[in-house]
Structure formats: C-alpha cells, structure tokens
Amino acid sequence: MYKAAIIGTGRIGFTLGFDKKREQPASHTMALLENKKIRLIAGVDSNPENLAQWARFNPKAKVFDSTQSFFSSELVKNPETKPDIITVAVNEYAHLDCAINAIKAKPRLVILEKPVAVNTKEAALIQKASKKYKVPVMINHERRFAQDYNAARAYITKIGDIQYIKASLFSGLKLYDPKAQDTGGYSLIHDGTHLVDIVQFLAEAVEQKNAKLLAEPVITGLDYDKKEKKVVRSFCAHYSTKHIPQIDIFMSGKCKFFGFEVEVLGTTGRICIGNGYAKFYSRQTSPFYTGFYSLLKDKKVKIPAKTLYFSNMIKNAVDFLDGRCELKSDLTTGINALEILEEMKECF
C-alpha cells in the first residue's frame, strides 16, 4: 500500500468527481481512492468549504487548512507515516511553492497538476528541486494516459508518411492576457498546454521520444480582442519537424462552445480524435469510384468504451513506484510544452 496526500481539494482535486456527465474518476481524489494500492491519508486546502466537503467524504483522513501546517506536521515528518505520494492540485500560480515544498518533504513521488508552472523560469526551479532532492515528479497531462489517444498514437505508424497534424482548441475564453502573466489565468496556459502536449505525444510516434518536437513557430491569423487591444482571441501557429512537414496548432477564444480536436493525415490513412470521439480511417478500394482508393472507416480498430485517463495516470504512478515502468508524463515533457507556449507568446 502507498500512502497519499492531496494539496488542493477544489475542482480538479475533488469536486469534478461528482460531475455526472464526465467519465469517472474525474478528479485526483477519486482516482486515488479508486486504486486499491493507495490509501488516502490527508487533504490540504485553505478554503474551509472545500476542505469541509472533502473531509466529510474522507472521514478517516486527516485534514490541514494550510500547506504550512501540513508540511510541519508529525504526519509528514515521521518516516513511518509520511505520504509516499503527494498530489499538488492547486491553481497554476501556486504550483511553484507547493511543488517545491512537496519535493522537500521527500515523498517517493509528487503528482503535479498541469501545467508545470505559469512559466518556464518557475518550472526550471521545480525541476532543480526535483533533481536536488531526488524526488520524481509526474505531470497530469491526462491525455497521455487515455486509451483513445494511445490507440491513435499506435495507429499513426499504420497510415504511411505523415503529411500534417492539425490540433484545434475552441472556447470563449481569452487565449492570452498580459495582465494575467503571473497567475496563468488565460486559456493558452490552462487549456493550450493540453493541446501542445498531446501534439508532442502523437508526434513522438514518428520523432524521437521526449524531444522538443516543434521548431520556431510562424504565427498567422492573430486576432486581438476588440476592446482589450493586447488580449489575444485567436491565432494559428505553424511548425514542422524532421519527419512531419506541417503541424498547425489553432486556438480560438471567440467560440460559444468548448472543443478540442486533433487530426492526423498520413499517405494511407487519417485520424480524427477529440473530446468524446475517435475516428480512424484507412486506404481501401473505393466504393465510389472505379479504379480509385478512398479513406474509409477502419472497422478493425476497436474504439475504447472508456478512456480511463485518470485511472491510468494513477496506475502509471503505482507501476512506477513498483519499479515496473517509467513515468509517461514527467517534468521533461511538461516543460517542453511550456517552452512551446512561451514561443507562441513571444509572437503576440
């Protein structure tokens, strides 16, 4: 059994576990509780309402109303009782302090909610602490653990030479606001980190693993808010790699809906995957034109009924602690995503 504690009992830390429309578990707390090899022993939150609700749901766990009281407690200081896993699920602007304090407590693993930090400078400090105290850090870029995206990554090797990858994010939120630099309170950091990371994850099937895959971007379609001149509402960043001639990352904060989609086109197939769907197409004799081939649905591919994105993340953590595998999402991949986002910001 591995003992676990969680810092941050808000949405991603806890309450999304009650969203009936989401695939469950959908929060760190619920995913930790689901795994039979983990015992959740403590929760930390400065918000009294969040903490009280979490405590009612976890009556056997200890609660702390501040990180200071948690890290100075006998629970953490005593080698017999201290957590093996500390999950950090606080707002982006608090990642630096919470993550470093968690690392200094020397658990066997820190699970850090994405993004690593609000910028690469802070992320580098977390990485430095991780190396100094020899505490590994897992980053919850959840799609790396999802069954559907792993199926897509495996399928990429079956669709010939990759011609392009197009990744799109649609929402009604500000993509970038210079006034929120210190808090990360804009969609480029909050949601864009998922989009950039999953592009890297899929491209790793073609390129070198754990490398920063995207070169300097060319930005087109840059559109600013009509009232707030420096606030970005939409843009498209164009990249290329050694084996993928075109990678387009499009983000719009002008939509009245939320959407997330990645399309991969090969010379003999196509993948289209997003929130709630995954479609795989292969080159087959055309039913429409004599003597031609068309891209048709590949009936051999079994679409997973559940993505198991949160469950698989915790399973990977447990398997890592058991010495059976490496972390699928770590500080290297997380910082790579942040570096790409900062390259985009420099073009605004």
mmCIF file of C-alpha atoms in Angstrom:
data_model
loop_
_atom_site.group_PDB
_atom_site.id
_atom_site.type_symbol
_atom_site.label_atom_id
_atom_site.label_comp_id
_atom_site.label_asym_id
_atom_site.label_seq_id
_atom_site.Cartn_x
_atom_site.Cartn_y
_atom_site.Cartn_z
ATOM 1 C CA MET A 1 0.000 0.000 0.000
ATOM 2 C CA TYR A 2 1.134 3.527 -0.806
ATOM 3 C CA LYS A 3 0.044 6.411 1.414
ATOM 4 C CA ALA A 4 -1.125 9.523 -0.444
ATOM 5 C CA ALA A 5 -1.951 13.115 0.458
ATOM 6 C CA ILE A 6 -3.543 15.777 -1.709
ATOM 7 C CA ILE A 7 -2.999 19.540 -1.652
ATOM 8 C CA GLY A 8 -5.969 21.296 -3.227
ATOM 9 C CA THR A 9 -9.490 19.924 -2.827
ATOM 10 C CA GLY A 10 -11.261 22.104 -5.381
ATOM 11 C CA ARG A 11 -12.486 21.115 -8.856
ATOM 12 C CA ILE A 12 -9.670 19.008 -10.287
ATOM 13 C CA GLY A 13 -8.619 17.959 -6.816
ATOM 14 C CA PHE A 14 -12.035 16.703 -5.742
ATOM 15 C CA THR A 15 -15.405 18.044 -6.905
ATOM 16 C CA LEU A 16 -15.196 17.081 -10.590
ATOM 17 C CA GLY A 17 -15.607 13.586 -9.221
ATOM 18 C CA PHE A 18 -19.309 14.385 -8.821
ATOM 19 C CA ASP A 19 -19.874 15.565 -12.408
ATOM 20 C CA LYS A 20 -22.334 13.009 -13.767
ATOM 21 C CA LYS A 21 -21.540 13.879 -17.389
ATOM 22 C CA ARG A 22 -17.810 13.243 -17.087
ATOM 23 C CA GLU A 23 -16.155 9.881 -17.330
ATOM 24 C CA GLN A 24 -15.229 8.965 -13.771
ATOM 25 C CA PRO A 25 -12.956 9.185 -11.952
ATOM 26 C CA ALA A 26 -12.525 12.812 -12.985
ATOM 27 C CA SER A 27 -10.570 14.198 -10.039
ATOM 28 C CA HIS A 28 -7.352 13.375 -8.224
ATOM 29 C CA THR A 29 -9.175 12.370 -5.054
ATOM 30 C CA MET A 30 -11.494 9.930 -6.791
ATOM 31 C CA ALA A 31 -8.678 8.429 -8.857
ATOM 32 C CA LEU A 32 -6.523 7.910 -5.754
ATOM 33 C CA LEU A 33 -9.427 6.339 -3.868
ATOM 34 C CA GLU A 34 -10.207 4.012 -6.779
ATOM 35 C CA ASN A 35 -6.752 2.446 -6.830
ATOM 36 C CA LYS A 36 -6.565 -0.481 -4.406
ATOM 37 C CA LYS A 37 -2.844 0.015 -3.779
ATOM 38 C CA ILE A 38 -3.298 3.559 -2.436
ATOM 39 C CA ARG A 39 -4.573 4.757 0.926
ATOM 40 C CA LEU A 40 -5.537 8.443 1.034
ATOM 41 C CA ILE A 41 -4.397 9.749 4.421
ATOM 42 C CA ALA A 42 -4.565 13.563 4.208
ATOM 43 C CA GLY A 43 -6.139 16.525 2.464
ATOM 44 C CA VAL A 44 -4.967 20.144 2.452
ATOM 45 C CA ASP A 45 -6.861 23.281 1.443
ATOM 46 C CA SER A 46 -7.011 26.888 2.636
ATOM 47 C CA ASN A 47 -10.638 27.133 1.523
ATOM 48 C CA PRO A 48 -12.703 25.983 4.559
ATOM 49 C CA GLU A 49 -15.750 24.984 2.496
ATOM 50 C CA ASN A 50 -13.699 22.865 0.090
ATOM 51 C CA LEU A 51 -11.848 21.216 2.950
ATOM 52 C CA ALA A 52 -15.005 20.525 4.963
ATOM 53 C CA GLN A 53 -16.699 18.885 1.987
ATOM 54 C CA TRP A 54 -13.605 16.783 1.303
ATOM 55 C CA ALA A 55 -13.360 15.779 4.989
ATOM 56 C CA ARG A 56 -16.961 14.554 5.037
ATOM 57 C CA PHE A 57 -16.180 12.355 2.040
ATOM 58 C CA ASN A 58 -12.893 11.107 3.559
ATOM 59 C CA PRO A 59 -13.649 10.770 7.296
ATOM 60 C CA LYS A 60 -10.614 8.602 8.053
ATOM 61 C CA ALA A 61 -8.121 11.060 6.551
ATOM 62 C CA LYS A 62 -6.516 13.959 8.388
ATOM 63 C CA VAL A 63 -7.156 17.487 7.152
ATOM 64 C CA PHE A 64 -4.983 20.603 7.178
ATOM 65 C CA ASP A 65 -6.100 24.154 6.457
ATOM 66 C CA SER A 66 -2.707 25.316 5.173
ATOM 67 C CA THR A 67 0.374 23.877 3.496
ATOM 68 C CA GLN A 68 2.447 25.211 6.392
ATOM 69 C CA SER A 69 0.533 23.145 8.950
ATOM 70 C CA PHE A 70 0.679 20.102 6.700
ATOM 71 C CA PHE A 71 4.416 20.141 5.975
ATOM 72 C CA SER A 72 5.302 20.896 9.606
ATOM 73 C CA SER A 73 3.015 18.171 10.954
ATOM 74 C CA GLU A 74 4.140 14.954 12.585
ATOM 75 C CA LEU A 75 2.325 13.109 9.798
ATOM 76 C CA VAL A 76 4.847 14.391 7.259
ATOM 77 C CA LYS A 77 7.932 14.483 9.478
ATOM 78 C CA ASN A 78 7.555 10.936 10.781
ATOM 79 C CA PRO A 79 9.084 8.438 8.297
ATOM 80 C CA GLU A 80 6.527 5.848 9.385
ATOM 81 C CA THR A 81 3.512 7.986 8.497
ATOM 82 C CA LYS A 82 4.625 10.414 5.800
ATOM 83 C CA PRO A 83 2.948 10.094 2.385
ATOM 84 C CA ASP A 84 4.586 8.120 -0.396
ATOM 85 C CA ILE A 85 2.677 10.278 -2.884
ATOM 86 C CA ILE A 86 1.880 13.977 -2.586
ATOM 87 C CA THR A 87 -0.530 15.313 -5.198
ATOM 88 C CA VAL A 88 -0.465 19.052 -5.912
ATOM 89 C CA ALA A 89 -3.785 20.193 -7.397
ATOM 90 C CA VAL A 90 -3.769 23.931 -6.724
ATOM 91 C CA ASN A 91 -4.091 26.907 -9.081
ATOM 92 C CA GLU A 92 -1.223 27.453 -11.515
ATOM 93 C CA TYR A 93 0.188 30.481 -9.698
ATOM 94 C CA ALA A 94 0.668 28.367 -6.541
ATOM 95 C CA HIS A 95 2.457 25.476 -8.265
ATOM 96 C CA LEU A 96 5.972 26.747 -7.595
ATOM 97 C CA ASP A 97 5.729 26.991 -3.806
ATOM 98 C CA CYS A 98 3.538 23.932 -3.306
ATOM 99 C CA ALA A 99 5.550 21.714 -5.628
ATOM 100 C CA ILE A 100 8.918 22.654 -4.127
ATOM 101 C CA ASN A 101 7.630 22.191 -0.575
ATOM 102 C CA ALA A 102 6.186 18.831 -1.575
ATOM 103 C CA ILE A 103 9.523 17.806 -3.091
ATOM 104 C CA LYS A 104 11.406 18.910 0.047
ATOM 105 C CA ALA A 105 9.164 16.624 2.106
ATOM 106 C CA LYS A 106 10.793 13.768 0.145
ATOM 107 C CA PRO A 107 7.857 11.549 -0.763
ATOM 108 C CA ARG A 108 8.547 8.806 -3.259
ATOM 109 C CA LEU A 109 6.578 10.695 -5.930
ATOM 110 C CA VAL A 110 4.960 14.086 -6.473
ATOM 111 C CA ILE A 111 1.971 14.254 -8.832
ATOM 112 C CA LEU A 112 1.663 17.812 -10.138
ATOM 113 C CA GLU A 113 -1.423 19.046 -11.974
ATOM 114 C CA LYS A 114 -0.672 20.597 -15.367
ATOM 115 C CA PRO A 115 0.854 22.929 -16.382
ATOM 116 C CA VAL A 116 4.153 22.547 -14.533
ATOM 117 C CA ALA A 117 4.084 26.265 -13.667
ATOM 118 C CA VAL A 118 2.997 29.612 -15.105
ATOM 119 C CA ASN A 119 6.288 29.949 -16.981
ATOM 120 C CA THR A 120 9.487 28.053 -17.781
ATOM 121 C CA LYS A 121 11.520 30.010 -15.219
ATOM 122 C CA GLU A 122 9.391 28.676 -12.368
ATOM 123 C CA ALA A 123 9.265 25.238 -13.981
ATOM 124 C CA ALA A 124 13.078 25.155 -14.025
ATOM 125 C CA LEU A 125 13.139 25.815 -10.273
ATOM 126 C CA ILE A 126 10.794 22.875 -9.703
ATOM 127 C CA GLN A 127 12.999 20.703 -11.887
ATOM 128 C CA LYS A 128 16.091 21.837 -9.977
ATOM 129 C CA ALA A 129 14.466 20.884 -6.662
ATOM 130 C CA SER A 130 13.382 17.535 -8.110
ATOM 131 C CA LYS A 131 16.980 16.722 -9.035
ATOM 132 C CA LYS A 132 18.434 18.036 -5.760
ATOM 133 C CA TYR A 133 16.127 16.016 -3.516
ATOM 134 C CA LYS A 134 15.886 13.093 -5.960
ATOM 135 C CA VAL A 135 12.091 13.158 -5.965
ATOM 136 C CA PRO A 136 10.440 12.320 -9.316
ATOM 137 C CA VAL A 137 7.533 14.482 -10.479
ATOM 138 C CA MET A 138 4.641 13.267 -12.624
ATOM 139 C CA ILE A 139 2.682 15.873 -14.609
ATOM 140 C CA ASN A 140 -1.029 15.264 -15.137
ATOM 141 C CA HIS A 141 -1.256 15.824 -18.877
ATOM 142 C CA GLU A 142 -4.174 13.440 -18.811
ATOM 143 C CA ARG A 143 -4.472 12.586 -22.495
ATOM 144 C CA ARG A 144 -1.097 10.830 -22.433
ATOM 145 C CA PHE A 145 -2.797 8.204 -20.264
ATOM 146 C CA ALA A 146 -6.076 7.982 -22.190
ATOM 147 C CA GLN A 147 -6.880 4.780 -24.066
ATOM 148 C CA ASP A 148 -8.206 6.590 -27.140
ATOM 149 C CA TYR A 149 -5.139 8.799 -27.598
ATOM 150 C CA ASN A 150 -2.837 5.835 -27.059
ATOM 151 C CA ALA A 151 -4.792 3.980 -29.745
ATOM 152 C CA ALA A 152 -4.316 6.997 -32.026
ATOM 153 C CA ARG A 153 -0.586 7.057 -31.350
ATOM 154 C CA ALA A 154 -0.298 3.355 -32.213
ATOM 155 C CA TYR A 155 -2.347 3.883 -35.395
ATOM 156 C CA ILE A 156 -0.043 6.646 -36.639
ATOM 157 C CA THR A 157 2.541 4.030 -37.550
ATOM 158 C CA LYS A 158 -0.010 2.364 -39.839
ATOM 159 C CA ILE A 159 -1.024 5.328 -42.022
ATOM 160 C CA GLY A 160 2.127 5.862 -44.051
ATOM 161 C CA ASP A 161 4.138 9.058 -44.117
ATOM 162 C CA ILE A 162 2.561 11.791 -42.016
ATOM 163 C CA GLN A 163 1.577 14.801 -44.134
ATOM 164 C CA TYR A 164 0.252 17.024 -41.374
ATOM 165 C CA ILE A 165 -1.068 17.262 -37.852
ATOM 166 C CA LYS A 166 -3.745 19.842 -37.118
ATOM 167 C CA ALA A 167 -4.704 20.485 -33.494
ATOM 168 C CA SER A 168 -7.552 22.818 -32.553
ATOM 169 C CA LEU A 169 -8.881 24.348 -29.349
ATOM 170 C CA PHE A 170 -12.206 26.204 -29.288
ATOM 171 C CA SER A 171 -13.625 28.178 -26.368
ATOM 172 C CA GLY A 172 -14.984 31.563 -25.374
ATOM 173 C CA LEU A 173 -12.080 32.398 -23.051
ATOM 174 C CA LYS A 174 -9.203 34.810 -23.506
ATOM 175 C CA LEU A 175 -6.342 32.927 -25.091
ATOM 176 C CA TYR A 176 -3.750 35.313 -23.738
ATOM 177 C CA ASP A 177 -3.946 38.260 -21.379
ATOM 178 C CA PRO A 178 -0.670 40.038 -20.489
ATOM 179 C CA LYS A 179 -2.275 41.242 -17.241
ATOM 180 C CA ALA A 180 -2.548 37.611 -16.110
ATOM 181 C CA GLN A 181 1.078 36.658 -16.755
ATOM 182 C CA ASP A 182 1.774 35.953 -13.094
ATOM 183 C CA THR A 183 -1.369 33.903 -12.474
ATOM 184 C CA GLY A 184 -1.686 31.874 -15.676
ATOM 185 C CA GLY A 185 -5.322 32.937 -15.819
ATOM 186 C CA TYR A 186 -5.794 32.535 -19.564
ATOM 187 C CA SER A 187 -6.646 29.657 -21.874
ATOM 188 C CA LEU A 188 -3.260 29.377 -23.610
ATOM 189 C CA ILE A 189 -1.765 28.102 -20.354
ATOM 190 C CA HIS A 190 -4.810 26.410 -18.857
ATOM 191 C CA ASP A 191 -6.087 24.533 -21.940
ATOM 192 C CA GLY A 192 -3.408 25.129 -24.557
ATOM 193 C CA THR A 193 -0.913 23.123 -22.537
ATOM 194 C CA HIS A 194 -3.072 20.030 -23.154
ATOM 195 C CA LEU A 195 -3.202 20.715 -26.904
ATOM 196 C CA VAL A 196 0.538 21.261 -27.292
ATOM 197 C CA ASP A 197 1.418 18.290 -25.117
ATOM 198 C CA ILE A 198 -0.829 15.862 -26.984
ATOM 199 C CA VAL A 199 0.623 17.010 -30.314
ATOM 200 C CA GLN A 200 4.057 16.178 -28.948
ATOM 201 C CA PHE A 201 2.780 12.839 -27.623
ATOM 202 C CA LEU A 202 1.386 11.846 -31.022
ATOM 203 C CA ALA A 203 4.402 13.164 -32.909
ATOM 204 C CA GLU A 204 6.662 11.060 -30.682
ATOM 205 C CA ALA A 205 5.377 8.048 -32.615
ATOM 206 C CA VAL A 206 7.322 9.442 -35.579
ATOM 207 C CA GLU A 207 10.055 11.535 -33.975
ATOM 208 C CA GLN A 208 12.499 11.000 -31.104
ATOM 209 C CA LYS A 209 10.850 10.282 -27.746
ATOM 210 C CA ASN A 210 10.829 13.049 -25.137
ATOM 211 C CA ALA A 211 12.378 15.577 -27.508
ATOM 212 C CA LYS A 212 11.102 19.091 -28.029
ATOM 213 C CA LEU A 213 9.490 18.324 -31.330
ATOM 214 C CA LEU A 214 8.377 21.686 -32.629
ATOM 215 C CA ALA A 215 10.654 24.281 -34.194
ATOM 216 C CA GLU A 216 10.217 28.075 -34.086
ATOM 217 C CA PRO A 217 6.592 28.868 -34.976
ATOM 218 C CA VAL A 218 5.150 31.023 -37.712
ATOM 219 C CA ILE A 219 2.005 32.741 -36.394
ATOM 220 C CA THR A 220 -0.889 33.593 -38.713
ATOM 221 C CA GLY A 221 -4.453 34.761 -38.142
ATOM 222 C CA LEU A 222 -3.506 36.630 -34.980
ATOM 223 C CA ASP A 223 -6.670 38.333 -33.746
ATOM 224 C CA TYR A 224 -6.895 40.632 -30.738
ATOM 225 C CA ASP A 225 -9.908 41.462 -28.599
ATOM 226 C CA LYS A 226 -11.817 44.477 -29.910
ATOM 227 C CA LYS A 227 -11.957 46.178 -26.513
ATOM 228 C CA GLU A 228 -8.728 44.962 -24.904
ATOM 229 C CA LYS A 229 -6.057 45.507 -27.548
ATOM 230 C CA LYS A 230 -3.378 43.237 -26.107
ATOM 231 C CA VAL A 231 -5.738 40.341 -25.324
ATOM 232 C CA VAL A 232 -5.427 37.566 -27.931
ATOM 233 C CA ARG A 233 -8.611 35.859 -29.098
ATOM 234 C CA SER A 234 -7.376 33.567 -31.899
ATOM 235 C CA PHE A 235 -4.284 32.519 -33.821
ATOM 236 C CA CYS A 236 -2.675 29.634 -35.667
ATOM 237 C CA ALA A 237 0.912 28.547 -35.039
ATOM 238 C CA HIS A 238 2.653 26.654 -37.841
ATOM 239 C CA TYR A 239 5.509 24.239 -37.209
ATOM 240 C CA SER A 240 7.383 21.439 -38.898
ATOM 241 C CA THR A 241 9.657 18.624 -37.760
ATOM 242 C CA LYS A 242 12.149 16.353 -39.451
ATOM 243 C CA HIS A 243 9.507 13.813 -40.470
ATOM 244 C CA ILE A 244 6.306 15.861 -40.291
ATOM 245 C CA PRO A 245 6.275 18.745 -42.825
ATOM 246 C CA GLN A 246 3.319 20.599 -41.345
ATOM 247 C CA ILE A 247 1.949 20.938 -37.810
ATOM 248 C CA ASP A 248 -0.772 23.542 -37.278
ATOM 249 C CA ILE A 249 -1.964 24.485 -33.808
ATOM 250 C CA PHE A 250 -5.116 26.605 -33.969
ATOM 251 C CA MET A 251 -6.733 28.178 -30.928
ATOM 252 C CA SER A 252 -9.866 30.288 -30.804
ATOM 253 C CA GLY A 253 -11.284 32.113 -27.821
ATOM 254 C CA LYS A 254 -14.164 33.523 -29.849
ATOM 255 C CA CYS A 255 -16.445 30.475 -29.842
ATOM 256 C CA LYS A 256 -19.636 29.884 -27.904
ATOM 257 C CA PHE A 257 -18.722 26.272 -27.180
ATOM 258 C CA PHE A 258 -15.757 24.222 -25.963
ATOM 259 C CA GLY A 259 -13.957 21.904 -28.345
ATOM 260 C CA PHE A 260 -10.669 20.020 -28.520
ATOM 261 C CA GLU A 261 -9.595 18.109 -31.631
ATOM 262 C CA VAL A 262 -6.524 16.632 -33.294
ATOM 263 C CA GLU A 263 -6.390 15.469 -36.913
ATOM 264 C CA VAL A 264 -3.501 13.444 -38.326
ATOM 265 C CA LEU A 265 -3.260 12.792 -42.072
ATOM 266 C CA GLY A 266 -0.959 10.140 -43.474
ATOM 267 C CA THR A 267 -0.438 8.945 -47.035
ATOM 268 C CA THR A 268 -2.609 5.876 -46.373
ATOM 269 C CA GLY A 269 -4.889 6.904 -43.523
ATOM 270 C CA ARG A 270 -6.322 9.532 -41.230
ATOM 271 C CA ILE A 271 -7.115 10.023 -37.534
ATOM 272 C CA CYS A 272 -9.609 12.457 -36.072
ATOM 273 C CA ILE A 273 -9.841 12.492 -32.293
ATOM 274 C CA GLY A 274 -11.359 14.858 -29.752
ATOM 275 C CA ASN A 275 -13.479 15.093 -26.646
ATOM 276 C CA GLY A 276 -15.912 12.192 -26.856
ATOM 277 C CA TYR A 277 -14.913 10.706 -30.203
ATOM 278 C CA ALA A 278 -12.109 8.911 -32.030
ATOM 279 C CA LYS A 279 -12.252 8.081 -35.742
ATOM 280 C CA PHE A 280 -9.723 6.000 -37.669
ATOM 281 C CA TYR A 281 -9.648 5.776 -41.458
ATOM 282 C CA SER A 282 -7.571 3.556 -43.768
ATOM 283 C CA ARG A 283 -6.911 3.386 -47.520
ATOM 284 C CA GLN A 284 -9.405 0.944 -49.077
ATOM 285 C CA THR A 285 -10.789 0.160 -52.519
ATOM 286 C CA SER A 286 -13.215 2.974 -53.219
ATOM 287 C CA PRO A 287 -16.948 2.202 -53.200
ATOM 288 C CA PHE A 288 -17.493 5.500 -55.029
ATOM 289 C CA TYR A 289 -15.046 5.459 -57.983
ATOM 290 C CA THR A 290 -13.822 2.567 -60.146
ATOM 291 C CA GLY A 291 -10.051 2.195 -60.079
ATOM 292 C CA PHE A 292 -9.608 4.522 -57.089
ATOM 293 C CA TYR A 293 -8.886 4.203 -53.386
ATOM 294 C CA SER A 294 -10.698 6.133 -50.665
ATOM 295 C CA LEU A 295 -10.231 6.643 -46.952
ATOM 296 C CA LEU A 296 -12.914 4.613 -45.182
ATOM 297 C CA LYS A 297 -13.591 3.805 -41.553
ATOM 298 C CA ASP A 298 -11.203 1.135 -40.335
ATOM 299 C CA LYS A 299 -13.509 -1.472 -38.809
ATOM 300 C CA LYS A 300 -10.563 -3.380 -37.363
ATOM 301 C CA VAL A 301 -9.899 -0.634 -34.828
ATOM 302 C CA LYS A 302 -11.802 -1.068 -31.586
ATOM 303 C CA ILE A 303 -12.634 2.269 -30.003
ATOM 304 C CA PRO A 304 -12.253 2.040 -26.221
ATOM 305 C CA ALA A 305 -15.572 2.380 -24.385
ATOM 306 C CA LYS A 306 -13.768 4.371 -21.684
ATOM 307 C CA THR A 307 -10.601 6.420 -21.936
ATOM 308 C CA LEU A 308 -9.537 5.665 -18.319
ATOM 309 C CA TYR A 309 -7.481 8.846 -18.428
ATOM 310 C CA PHE A 310 -7.363 9.488 -14.670
ATOM 311 C CA SER A 311 -7.325 5.829 -13.653
ATOM 312 C CA ASN A 312 -4.407 5.112 -15.966
ATOM 313 C CA MET A 313 -2.489 8.113 -14.654
ATOM 314 C CA ILE A 314 -2.660 6.763 -11.104
ATOM 315 C CA LYS A 315 -1.919 3.233 -12.342
ATOM 316 C CA ASN A 316 1.208 4.554 -14.046
ATOM 317 C CA ALA A 317 2.217 6.204 -10.770
ATOM 318 C CA VAL A 318 1.762 2.942 -8.857
ATOM 319 C CA ASP A 319 3.541 0.882 -11.511
ATOM 320 C CA PHE A 320 6.416 3.381 -11.407
ATOM 321 C CA LEU A 321 6.696 3.066 -7.629
ATOM 322 C CA ASP A 322 6.583 -0.711 -8.010
ATOM 323 C CA GLY A 323 9.542 -0.449 -10.402
ATOM 324 C CA ARG A 324 7.617 -1.820 -13.373
ATOM 325 C CA CYS A 325 7.736 1.159 -15.744
ATOM 326 C CA GLU A 326 8.773 4.773 -16.320
ATOM 327 C CA LEU A 327 6.517 7.794 -15.889
ATOM 328 C CA LYS A 328 4.572 8.545 -19.068
ATOM 329 C CA SER A 329 4.364 12.258 -18.275
ATOM 330 C CA ASP A 330 7.148 13.949 -16.359
ATOM 331 C CA LEU A 331 8.914 17.274 -15.938
ATOM 332 C CA THR A 332 10.718 16.898 -19.258
ATOM 333 C CA THR A 333 7.551 16.546 -21.322
ATOM 334 C CA GLY A 334 5.749 19.145 -19.212
ATOM 335 C CA ILE A 335 8.489 21.755 -19.605
ATOM 336 C CA ASN A 336 8.686 21.033 -23.344
ATOM 337 C CA ALA A 337 5.022 22.020 -23.618
ATOM 338 C CA LEU A 338 5.610 25.207 -21.629
ATOM 339 C CA GLU A 339 8.561 26.186 -23.842
ATOM 340 C CA ILE A 340 6.389 25.919 -26.927
ATOM 341 C CA LEU A 341 3.649 28.031 -25.350
ATOM 342 C CA GLU A 342 6.211 30.703 -24.469
ATOM 343 C CA GLU A 343 7.461 30.705 -28.055
ATOM 344 C CA MET A 344 3.906 31.434 -29.122
ATOM 345 C CA LYS A 345 3.558 34.273 -26.615
ATOM 346 C CA GLU A 346 6.710 35.928 -27.918
ATOM 347 C CA CYS A 347 4.976 36.301 -31.298
ATOM 348 C CA PHE A 348 1.935 38.106 -29.916
#
